[in-house]
Tab-separated table of C-alpha atoms in Angstrom:
chain	number	residue	atom	x	y	z
S	1	MET	CA	-2.021	20.537	-11.397
S	2	SER	CA	-2.211	18.732	-8.059
S	3	ARG	CA	-2.095	20.612	-4.735
S	4	GLY	CA	1.391	19.203	-4.111
S	5	GLU	CA	2.683	20.397	-7.457
S	6	LYS	CA	1.219	23.863	-6.907
S	7	LYS	CA	2.973	24.151	-3.558
S	8	ARG	CA	6.280	22.905	-4.972
S	9	HIS	CA	6.204	25.062	-8.130
S	10	GLY	CA	4.448	28.156	-6.791
S	11	ARG	CA	1.561	29.856	-8.526
S	12	LEU	CA	0.536	29.336	-12.140
S	13	VAL	CA	1.726	31.985	-14.610
S	14	GLY	CA	-0.268	31.144	-17.716
S	15	PRO	CA	0.281	32.189	-21.328
S	16	GLU	CA	-2.012	35.222	-21.118
S	17	GLU	CA	-0.104	36.683	-18.178
S	18	ARG	CA	3.208	35.929	-19.875
S	19	ARG	CA	2.067	37.789	-22.979
S	20	ALA	CA	1.067	40.790	-20.864
S	21	ARG	CA	4.453	40.787	-19.154
S	22	LEU	CA	6.155	40.592	-22.537
S	23	ALA	CA	4.192	43.577	-23.846
S	24	LEU	CA	5.042	45.778	-20.867
S	25	ARG	CA	8.592	44.670	-20.068
S	26	HIS	CA	9.692	44.733	-23.722
S	27	ARG	CA	8.170	48.188	-24.320
S	28	LEU	CA	5.826	46.977	-27.050
S	29	ALA	CA	2.453	48.084	-25.685
S	30	GLY	CA	1.590	51.651	-26.649
S	31	ALA	CA	1.674	53.017	-23.100
S	32	ALA	CA	4.998	51.296	-22.403
S	33	ARG	CA	6.948	52.776	-25.338
S	34	ALA	CA	10.398	54.097	-24.482
S	35	ALA	CA	11.772	57.622	-24.692
S	36	THR	CA	15.410	56.674	-25.346
S	37	ALA	CA	17.533	53.984	-26.970
S	38	GLU	CA	19.049	53.256	-23.561
S	39	GLU	CA	15.600	52.424	-22.191
S	40	VAL	CA	15.007	50.001	-25.043
S	41	ALA	CA	18.328	48.211	-24.570
S	42	GLY	CA	17.897	48.079	-20.808
S	43	ALA	CA	14.402	46.636	-21.147
S	44	LEU	CA	15.637	43.857	-23.450
S	45	VAL	CA	19.067	43.334	-21.789
S	46	ALA	CA	20.776	42.933	-25.164
S	47	LEU	CA	19.909	43.726	-28.778
S	48	HIS	CA	21.069	41.276	-31.431
S	49	ALA	CA	23.607	43.087	-33.614
S	50	THR	CA	24.874	40.422	-36.022
S	51	ASP	CA	22.740	42.291	-38.533
S	52	PRO	CA	23.329	46.004	-37.793
S	53	ALA	CA	19.842	46.977	-38.990
S	54	THR	CA	18.234	44.866	-36.243
S	55	VAL	CA	19.382	47.283	-33.539
S	56	PHE	CA	17.713	50.262	-35.208
S	57	LEU	CA	14.548	48.423	-36.225
S	58	ALA	CA	14.150	46.876	-32.774
S	59	ALA	CA	14.516	50.306	-31.193
S	60	GLY	CA	12.135	51.874	-33.695
S	61	ALA	CA	9.403	49.373	-32.816
S	62	ARG	CA	9.621	50.387	-29.144
S	63	LEU	CA	10.364	54.111	-29.131
S	64	ALA	CA	7.648	56.716	-28.725
S	65	GLU	CA	6.342	58.059	-32.017
S	66	ASP	CA	8.016	61.454	-31.595
S	67	ARG	CA	11.484	59.864	-31.479
S	68	ASP	CA	13.833	59.391	-34.426
S	69	PRO	CA	15.153	55.816	-34.054
S	70	VAL	CA	18.277	56.375	-36.148
S	71	ALA	CA	19.289	59.543	-34.328
S	72	GLU	CA	18.512	57.968	-30.948
S	73	VAL	CA	20.587	54.823	-31.498
S	74	GLU	CA	23.493	56.679	-33.115
S	75	ARG	CA	23.585	59.148	-30.225
S	76	ALA	CA	23.747	56.358	-27.657
S	77	LEU	CA	26.184	54.147	-29.599
S	78	TYR	CA	28.603	56.620	-31.136
S	79	GLU	CA	28.295	59.953	-29.360
S	80	GLU	CA	27.546	59.319	-25.690
S	81	ARG	CA	28.595	55.640	-25.799
S	82	THR	CA	25.943	54.659	-23.305
S	83	LEU	CA	25.417	51.563	-25.467
S	84	THR	CA	28.221	49.177	-26.389
S	85	ARG	CA	28.465	46.764	-29.315
S	86	MET	CA	30.317	43.618	-28.225
S	87	HIS	CA	30.578	39.856	-28.497
S	88	GLY	CA	28.399	38.194	-25.907
S	89	MET	CA	26.087	35.272	-25.467
S	90	ARG	CA	26.523	32.307	-27.838
S	91	HIS	CA	29.495	34.017	-29.597
S	92	THR	CA	27.022	36.542	-31.016
S	93	VAL	CA	27.454	40.298	-31.415
S	94	PHE	CA	25.040	42.301	-29.254
S	95	VAL	CA	24.416	45.900	-28.294
S	96	VAL	CA	24.135	46.184	-24.514
S	97	PRO	CA	23.863	49.030	-22.006
S	98	SER	CA	27.444	50.117	-21.347
S	99	GLY	CA	26.928	49.623	-17.636
S	100	LEU	CA	26.221	45.942	-18.297
S	101	ALA	CA	29.250	45.352	-20.537
S	102	ALA	CA	31.485	44.206	-17.665
S	103	ALA	CA	28.939	41.593	-16.580
S	104	VAL	CA	28.486	40.297	-20.123
S	105	HIS	CA	32.239	40.162	-20.627
S	106	SER	CA	33.066	38.366	-17.373
S	107	SER	CA	30.079	36.001	-17.479
S	108	THR	CA	30.298	34.986	-21.095
S	109	SER	CA	32.803	36.667	-23.406
S	110	THR	CA	35.990	35.881	-21.477
S	111	ALA	CA	35.705	32.109	-21.810
S	112	ALA	CA	34.755	32.397	-25.475
S	113	ALA	CA	37.708	34.701	-26.110
S	114	VAL	CA	40.121	32.202	-24.569
S	115	ARG	CA	38.832	29.509	-26.905
S	116	GLU	CA	39.016	31.871	-29.891
S	117	ARG	CA	42.638	32.816	-29.166
S	118	THR	CA	43.672	29.195	-28.616
S	119	THR	CA	42.060	28.208	-31.917
S	120	LEU	CA	43.727	31.041	-33.822
S	121	VAL	CA	47.199	30.203	-32.470
S	122	LYS	CA	46.623	26.567	-33.407
S	123	HIS	CA	45.539	27.505	-36.941
S	124	LEU	CA	48.512	29.836	-37.402
S	125	ALA	CA	50.924	27.148	-36.264
S	126	ALA	CA	49.408	24.621	-38.664
S	127	GLY	CA	49.223	26.906	-41.675
S	128	SER	CA	52.132	29.347	-41.374
S	129	ASP	CA	55.370	30.244	-39.608
S	130	PHE	CA	53.520	32.622	-37.289
S	131	ASP	CA	53.324	31.826	-33.572
S	132	ALA	CA	51.880	33.296	-30.371
S	133	ALA	CA	54.749	35.793	-30.061
S	134	TRP	CA	54.166	37.026	-33.625
S	135	LEU	CA	50.441	37.375	-32.872
S	136	ALA	CA	51.113	39.332	-29.667
S	137	GLU	CA	53.392	41.787	-31.491
S	138	THR	CA	50.825	42.219	-34.265
S	139	GLU	CA	48.159	42.992	-31.695
S	140	ARG	CA	50.435	45.478	-29.924
S	141	ARG	CA	50.889	47.379	-33.176
S	142	VAL	CA	47.148	47.376	-33.901
S	143	LEU	CA	46.342	48.738	-30.448
S	144	ALA	CA	49.034	51.403	-30.747
S	145	GLU	CA	47.639	52.472	-34.114
S	146	LEU	CA	44.130	52.775	-32.718
S	147	ALA	CA	45.402	54.729	-29.720
S	148	GLU	CA	46.917	57.246	-32.134
S	149	ARG	CA	44.055	57.382	-34.645
S	150	GLY	CA	41.040	57.057	-32.366
S	151	GLU	CA	39.126	55.010	-34.960
S	152	ALA	CA	40.115	53.108	-38.092
S	153	THR	CA	38.597	50.682	-40.565
S	154	GLY	CA	40.010	47.226	-41.077
S	155	ALA	CA	41.479	48.360	-44.400
S	156	GLU	CA	43.135	51.374	-42.783
S	157	LEU	CA	44.615	49.177	-40.083
S	158	GLY	CA	45.890	46.769	-42.728
S	159	THR	CA	47.725	49.622	-44.439
S	160	ALA	CA	49.214	50.900	-41.189
S	161	VAL	CA	50.031	47.428	-39.822
S	162	PRO	CA	51.116	45.302	-42.834
S	163	ARG	CA	51.192	42.173	-40.666
S	164	LEU	CA	47.389	42.183	-40.816
S	165	ARG	CA	47.599	41.547	-44.555
S	166	GLU	CA	49.643	38.376	-44.061
S	167	GLN	CA	47.985	35.104	-44.951
S	168	TYR	CA	48.007	31.614	-43.541
S	169	VAL	CA	46.584	28.322	-44.798
S	170	TYR	CA	43.283	27.652	-43.121
S	171	GLY	CA	41.966	24.107	-42.635
S	172	VAL	CA	45.185	22.285	-43.498
S	173	GLY	CA	44.379	18.769	-44.668
S	174	THR	CA	40.626	19.364	-44.892
S	175	ALA	CA	38.188	20.106	-47.678
S	176	GLN	CA	38.163	23.761	-46.501
S	177	GLU	CA	41.935	24.204	-46.945
S	178	GLY	CA	42.823	27.556	-48.458
S	179	PRO	CA	44.577	30.895	-47.880
S	180	GLN	CA	43.057	33.304	-45.387
S	181	SER	CA	44.053	36.755	-44.196
S	182	VAL	CA	44.903	37.088	-40.530
S	183	SER	CA	43.187	40.478	-40.297
S	184	SER	CA	39.628	39.420	-39.530
S	185	ARG	CA	40.758	36.770	-37.058
S	186	VAL	CA	43.053	39.123	-35.138
S	187	LEU	CA	40.409	41.843	-34.914
S	188	ARG	CA	37.808	39.286	-33.841
S	189	VAL	CA	40.011	38.035	-30.983
S	190	LEU	CA	40.754	41.564	-29.797
S	191	GLY	CA	37.049	42.347	-29.958
S	192	MET	CA	36.030	39.258	-28.006
S	193	GLU	CA	38.628	40.083	-25.367
S	194	GLY	CA	37.063	43.512	-24.996
S	195	ARG	CA	40.176	45.407	-26.050
S	196	ILE	CA	38.621	46.930	-29.176
S	197	ALA	CA	35.032	47.498	-30.287
S	198	ARG	CA	33.112	48.237	-33.450
S	199	GLY	CA	32.450	51.951	-33.785
S	200	ARG	CA	30.548	54.017	-36.326
S	201	PRO	CA	30.069	52.189	-39.647
S	202	GLN	CA	30.996	53.353	-43.097
S	203	GLY	CA	27.826	54.276	-44.941
S	204	SER	CA	24.311	54.128	-43.542
S	205	TRP	CA	22.991	52.551	-40.355
S	206	THR	CA	22.474	49.248	-42.184
S	207	SER	CA	26.193	48.886	-43.006
S	208	SER	CA	28.355	46.183	-41.418
S	209	ARG	CA	31.653	47.817	-42.457
S	210	PHE	CA	32.620	49.203	-39.069
S	211	ARG	CA	35.448	51.333	-37.823
S	212	TRP	CA	37.340	49.950	-34.837
S	213	ALA	CA	38.251	51.790	-31.637
S	214	LEU	CA	39.855	51.034	-28.300
S	215	THR	CA	37.382	50.230	-25.542
S	216	PRO	CA	37.279	52.050	-22.212
S	217	ALA	CA	38.610	50.029	-19.294
S	218	HIS	CA	35.986	48.322	-17.150
S	219	ASP	CA	36.012	46.290	-13.966
S	220	GLU	CA	36.804	42.598	-14.151
S	221	LEU	CA	34.009	40.966	-12.197
S	222	PRO	CA	34.181	37.483	-10.674
S	223	ALA	CA	32.471	35.114	-13.095
S	224	ALA	CA	29.803	33.957	-10.617
S	225	GLU	CA	28.925	37.558	-9.691
S	226	ALA	CA	28.709	38.518	-13.356
S	227	GLN	CA	26.518	35.539	-14.173
S	228	SER	CA	24.129	36.340	-11.341
S	229	GLU	CA	23.846	39.952	-12.499
S	230	LEU	CA	23.131	38.939	-16.085
S	231	VAL	CA	20.492	36.415	-14.991
S	232	ARG	CA	18.911	39.027	-12.719
S	233	ARG	CA	18.557	41.428	-15.638
S	234	TRP	CA	17.307	38.673	-17.908
S	235	LEU	CA	14.658	37.375	-15.506
S	236	ALA	CA	13.390	40.906	-14.925
S	237	ALA	CA	12.857	41.225	-18.670
S	238	TYR	CA	11.978	37.684	-19.770
S	239	GLY	CA	10.721	35.929	-16.667
S	240	PRO	CA	9.073	33.664	-15.976
S	241	ALA	CA	11.169	31.240	-17.983
S	242	THR	CA	12.694	27.815	-17.693
S	243	GLU	CA	16.266	26.711	-17.097
S	244	ALA	CA	16.308	25.538	-20.710
S	245	ASP	CA	15.288	29.004	-21.922
S	246	LEU	CA	18.061	30.640	-19.931
S	247	LYS	CA	20.660	28.058	-20.939
S	248	TRP	CA	19.745	28.612	-24.584
S	249	TRP	CA	19.878	32.421	-24.330
S	250	THR	CA	23.209	32.558	-22.487
S	251	GLY	CA	24.935	29.567	-24.047
S	252	TRP	CA	26.129	28.527	-20.576
S	253	LYS	CA	26.250	25.090	-18.990
S	254	VAL	CA	23.113	24.195	-17.069
S	255	THR	CA	25.167	24.059	-13.856
S	256	ASP	CA	26.074	27.743	-14.279
S	257	VAL	CA	22.423	28.602	-14.886
S	258	ARG	CA	21.337	26.788	-11.746
S	259	LEU	CA	24.029	28.399	-9.614
S	260	ALA	CA	22.980	31.867	-10.793
S	261	LEU	CA	19.292	31.153	-10.133
S	262	ALA	CA	20.125	29.888	-6.652
S	263	ALA	CA	22.296	32.923	-5.876
S	264	LEU	CA	19.376	35.186	-6.777
S	265	GLY	CA	16.838	33.206	-4.767
S	266	ALA	CA	14.730	32.815	-7.920
S	267	GLU	CA	11.258	31.501	-7.179
S	268	PRO	CA	9.770	28.571	-9.131
S	269	VAL	CA	6.371	29.021	-10.768
S	270	ALA	CA	4.229	26.732	-12.869
S	271	LEU	CA	3.965	27.672	-16.542
S	272	ASP	CA	1.257	25.192	-17.478
S	273	GLY	CA	-0.746	22.335	-16.090
S	274	ALA	CA	1.821	19.766	-17.202
S	275	GLY	CA	4.361	20.656	-14.528
S	276	THR	CA	6.651	22.912	-16.595
S	277	VAL	CA	8.642	24.998	-14.127
S	278	GLY	CA	9.668	28.588	-14.731
S	279	HIS	CA	11.482	31.085	-12.537
S	280	LEU	CA	10.825	34.627	-11.365
S	281	LEU	CA	12.852	37.013	-9.253
S	282	PRO	CA	11.697	36.947	-5.620
S	283	ASP	CA	10.493	40.577	-5.843
S	284	ASP	CA	8.557	39.975	-9.081
S	285	LEU	CA	5.920	37.507	-7.979
S	286	ASP	CA	2.859	39.759	-8.073
S	287	PRO	CA	0.418	38.759	-10.825
S	288	VAL	CA	0.145	40.905	-13.941
S	289	ARG	CA	-3.401	41.196	-15.297
S	290	PRO	CA	-3.725	39.719	-18.803
S	291	ASP	CA	-5.383	42.946	-19.975
S	292	ALA	CA	-2.762	45.226	-18.393
S	293	ALA	CA	-1.075	46.017	-21.704
S	294	GLY	CA	-4.206	46.800	-23.691
S	295	PRO	CA	-4.422	46.074	-27.447
S	296	TRP	CA	-1.140	46.471	-29.278
S	297	ALA	CA	0.545	45.641	-32.574
S	298	ALA	CA	4.200	45.584	-33.581
S	299	LEU	CA	6.401	44.854	-36.563
S	300	LEU	CA	9.617	43.387	-35.184
S	301	PRO	CA	12.767	42.832	-37.261
S	302	ALA	CA	14.686	39.675	-38.018
S	303	LEU	CA	16.595	38.474	-34.924
S	304	ASP	CA	14.607	40.771	-32.649
S	305	PRO	CA	15.310	39.997	-28.962
S	306	THR	CA	11.663	39.326	-28.120
S	307	PRO	CA	10.976	36.338	-30.389
S	308	MET	CA	14.573	35.157	-29.850
S	309	GLY	CA	14.328	35.438	-26.066
S	310	TRP	CA	13.037	31.956	-25.240
S	311	GLN	CA	13.811	28.456	-26.464
S	312	SER	CA	10.223	27.342	-25.883
S	313	ARG	CA	7.992	29.633	-27.944
S	314	ASP	CA	4.635	27.895	-28.264
S	315	TRP	CA	2.942	30.382	-25.920
S	316	TYR	CA	3.438	33.179	-28.468
S	317	LEU	CA	4.108	31.330	-31.742
S	318	ASP	CA	1.975	28.715	-33.469
S	319	PRO	CA	4.375	25.847	-34.306
S	320	ALA	CA	2.727	25.572	-37.730
S	321	HIS	CA	4.093	29.035	-38.607
S	322	ARG	CA	7.741	28.252	-37.884
S	323	PRO	CA	8.707	27.066	-41.398
S	324	ALA	CA	7.615	30.378	-42.921
S	325	LEU	CA	9.278	32.584	-40.300
S	326	PHE	CA	12.618	30.883	-39.563
S	327	ASP	CA	15.597	30.015	-41.734
S	328	ARG	CA	17.234	26.585	-41.618
S	329	SER	CA	19.661	27.671	-38.877
S	330	GLY	CA	16.897	28.785	-36.518
S	331	ASN	CA	17.147	32.527	-37.174
S	332	ILE	CA	13.777	34.265	-37.091
S	333	GLY	CA	12.795	36.726	-39.798
S	334	PRO	CA	10.638	39.868	-39.538
S	335	THR	CA	7.446	39.196	-37.584
S	336	VAL	CA	4.018	40.770	-37.121
S	337	TRP	CA	2.635	40.760	-33.563
S	338	TRP	CA	-0.846	41.250	-32.183
S	339	ASN	CA	-1.515	41.219	-28.434
S	340	GLY	CA	1.502	39.093	-27.554
S	341	ARG	CA	1.354	36.561	-30.382
S	342	ILE	CA	3.225	36.293	-33.657
S	343	VAL	CA	0.486	36.411	-36.277
S	344	GLY	CA	2.448	36.965	-39.496
S	345	GLY	CA	5.526	38.338	-41.185
S	346	TRP	CA	6.607	41.449	-43.063
S	347	ALA	CA	9.245	42.654	-45.503
S	348	GLN	CA	10.404	45.830	-47.197
S	349	ARG	CA	9.984	45.696	-50.961
S	350	PRO	CA	12.427	47.307	-53.416
S	351	ASP	CA	10.201	50.387	-53.733
S	352	GLY	CA	10.378	50.905	-49.968
S	353	GLY	CA	6.838	49.716	-49.248
S	354	ILE	CA	6.240	47.553	-46.184
S	355	ALA	CA	4.377	44.371	-47.148
S	356	HIS	CA	2.946	42.003	-44.585
S	357	ARG	CA	0.968	38.787	-44.479
S	358	PHE	CA	-1.165	37.385	-41.693
S	359	LEU	CA	-0.758	33.671	-41.001
S	360	SER	CA	-3.922	33.461	-38.929
S	361	ASP	CA	-7.280	35.222	-38.701
S	362	VAL	CA	-6.786	38.232	-36.437
S	363	GLY	CA	-9.842	40.434	-36.975
S	364	ALA	CA	-10.409	43.966	-38.215
S	365	ASP	CA	-8.906	45.742	-35.178
S	366	ALA	CA	-5.615	43.911	-35.641
S	367	VAL	CA	-5.537	44.650	-39.361
S	368	ARG	CA	-5.943	48.373	-38.738
S	369	ALA	CA	-3.332	48.417	-35.974
S	370	VAL	CA	-0.779	46.507	-38.046
S	371	GLU	CA	-1.326	48.747	-41.044
S	372	ALA	CA	-0.710	51.784	-38.828
S	373	GLU	CA	2.555	50.251	-37.589
S	374	ALA	CA	3.618	49.470	-41.154
S	375	ALA	CA	3.016	53.103	-42.135
S	376	ARG	CA	4.995	54.328	-39.125
S	377	LEU	CA	7.894	52.033	-39.983
S	378	ALA	CA	7.952	53.090	-43.630
S	379	ALA	CA	7.950	56.751	-42.622
S	380	TRP	CA	11.043	56.658	-40.433
S	381	VAL	CA	13.021	54.183	-42.560
S	382	GLY	CA	12.490	56.495	-45.528
S	383	GLU	CA	14.793	55.933	-48.496
S	384	VAL	CA	16.925	53.277	-46.770
S	385	ARG	CA	16.436	49.710	-47.974
S	386	VAL	CA	16.732	46.900	-45.449
S	387	THR	CA	17.363	43.265	-46.359
S	388	PRO	CA	17.791	40.857	-43.419
S	389	ARG	CA	21.134	39.095	-43.323
S	390	PHE	CA	19.378	35.774	-42.647
S	391	ARG	CA	16.462	35.542	-45.040
S	392	THR	CA	13.383	33.436	-44.409
S	393	PRO	CA	10.795	31.922	-46.773
S	394	LEU	CA	7.983	34.366	-46.032
S	395	GLU	CA	10.260	37.420	-46.198
S	396	ARG	CA	11.512	36.330	-49.634
S	397	GLU	CA	7.974	35.760	-50.881
S	398	LEU	CA	6.822	39.201	-49.744
S	399	VAL	CA	9.808	40.935	-51.340
S	400	ALA	CA	9.025	39.166	-54.607
S	401	GLY	CA	5.450	40.402	-54.456
S	402	GLY	CA	3.856	37.255	-53.140
């Protein structure tokens, strides 16, 4: 890097320092493990929850060994409600600290909810006699039912509010044309608007059959303020990172990303010698020693926030390993980590055993550390069987005994 580039882009934050930051900020290094589920969620900003098991497995990888991950997450989600499950970035369901829910909603969910409602009204008009007034009355009845019950499953709501069992023709005039119940669409819109939320599931912690409940009222923040707050949290956890990384994670327009970075006074830093520019918060510029985290290993679940946190991943993932670890839609499967790099994958076999495979030579210390993590994971998961919703080639091979 030339002297001019160094001055313009700030200091160099190389891959080794980034991996040390990742280990400490994401609570993966042994000394950085968390005591509560709230600490885990706060450290990562948001936990992917499209697959319910991800939340528990991601927490389990980061909680201190004397903590019960299932009890911890269930306490925070369903008893104290210090964590909230909601639609957020890129139309995806996340679990976020409840204190951050307003920022996520105003920065991201509101615009998506408007599009979702507009689309639903359009589909109803094309495929039925139902209109916006009919939809509004249906929603009023659903909300009234939840206010009386406290919680209810989709099936229970369908019994209490027969309108939810009505059908319309989806995809009129297309190859996808066919009857569809309004229930899932109505509940999805109400969820995206933040009026209802998924509560405790039916069955175990891996179940996606949730009960629904009304959500507590929260402040409506100005969009720009909410976006700045979300970017502040994200940079504290994932920085340094590029505009492209942040645009990918949020799903926003690049102009919104740049406005938020400017509002925070984010400082540019160089990420490599080729002029790649990342950003750090102005109070987070002090170097982190590459050895600050010490040796560490982790088994992270499919869709874990750490490997899904950046668009550019070459500093912790060998590009040659992508085909084994990702599905065709770009969803990452279960991964094995050693000192800030993805070095393999893992899976739970039908007998409950945790199988793993290294994709590179890691040495005897790494093998022992990974085996210890696999034993710890198997112990707390117990009799529960976990199959990722989005399956990847290596995960399938390991389940089959390969």
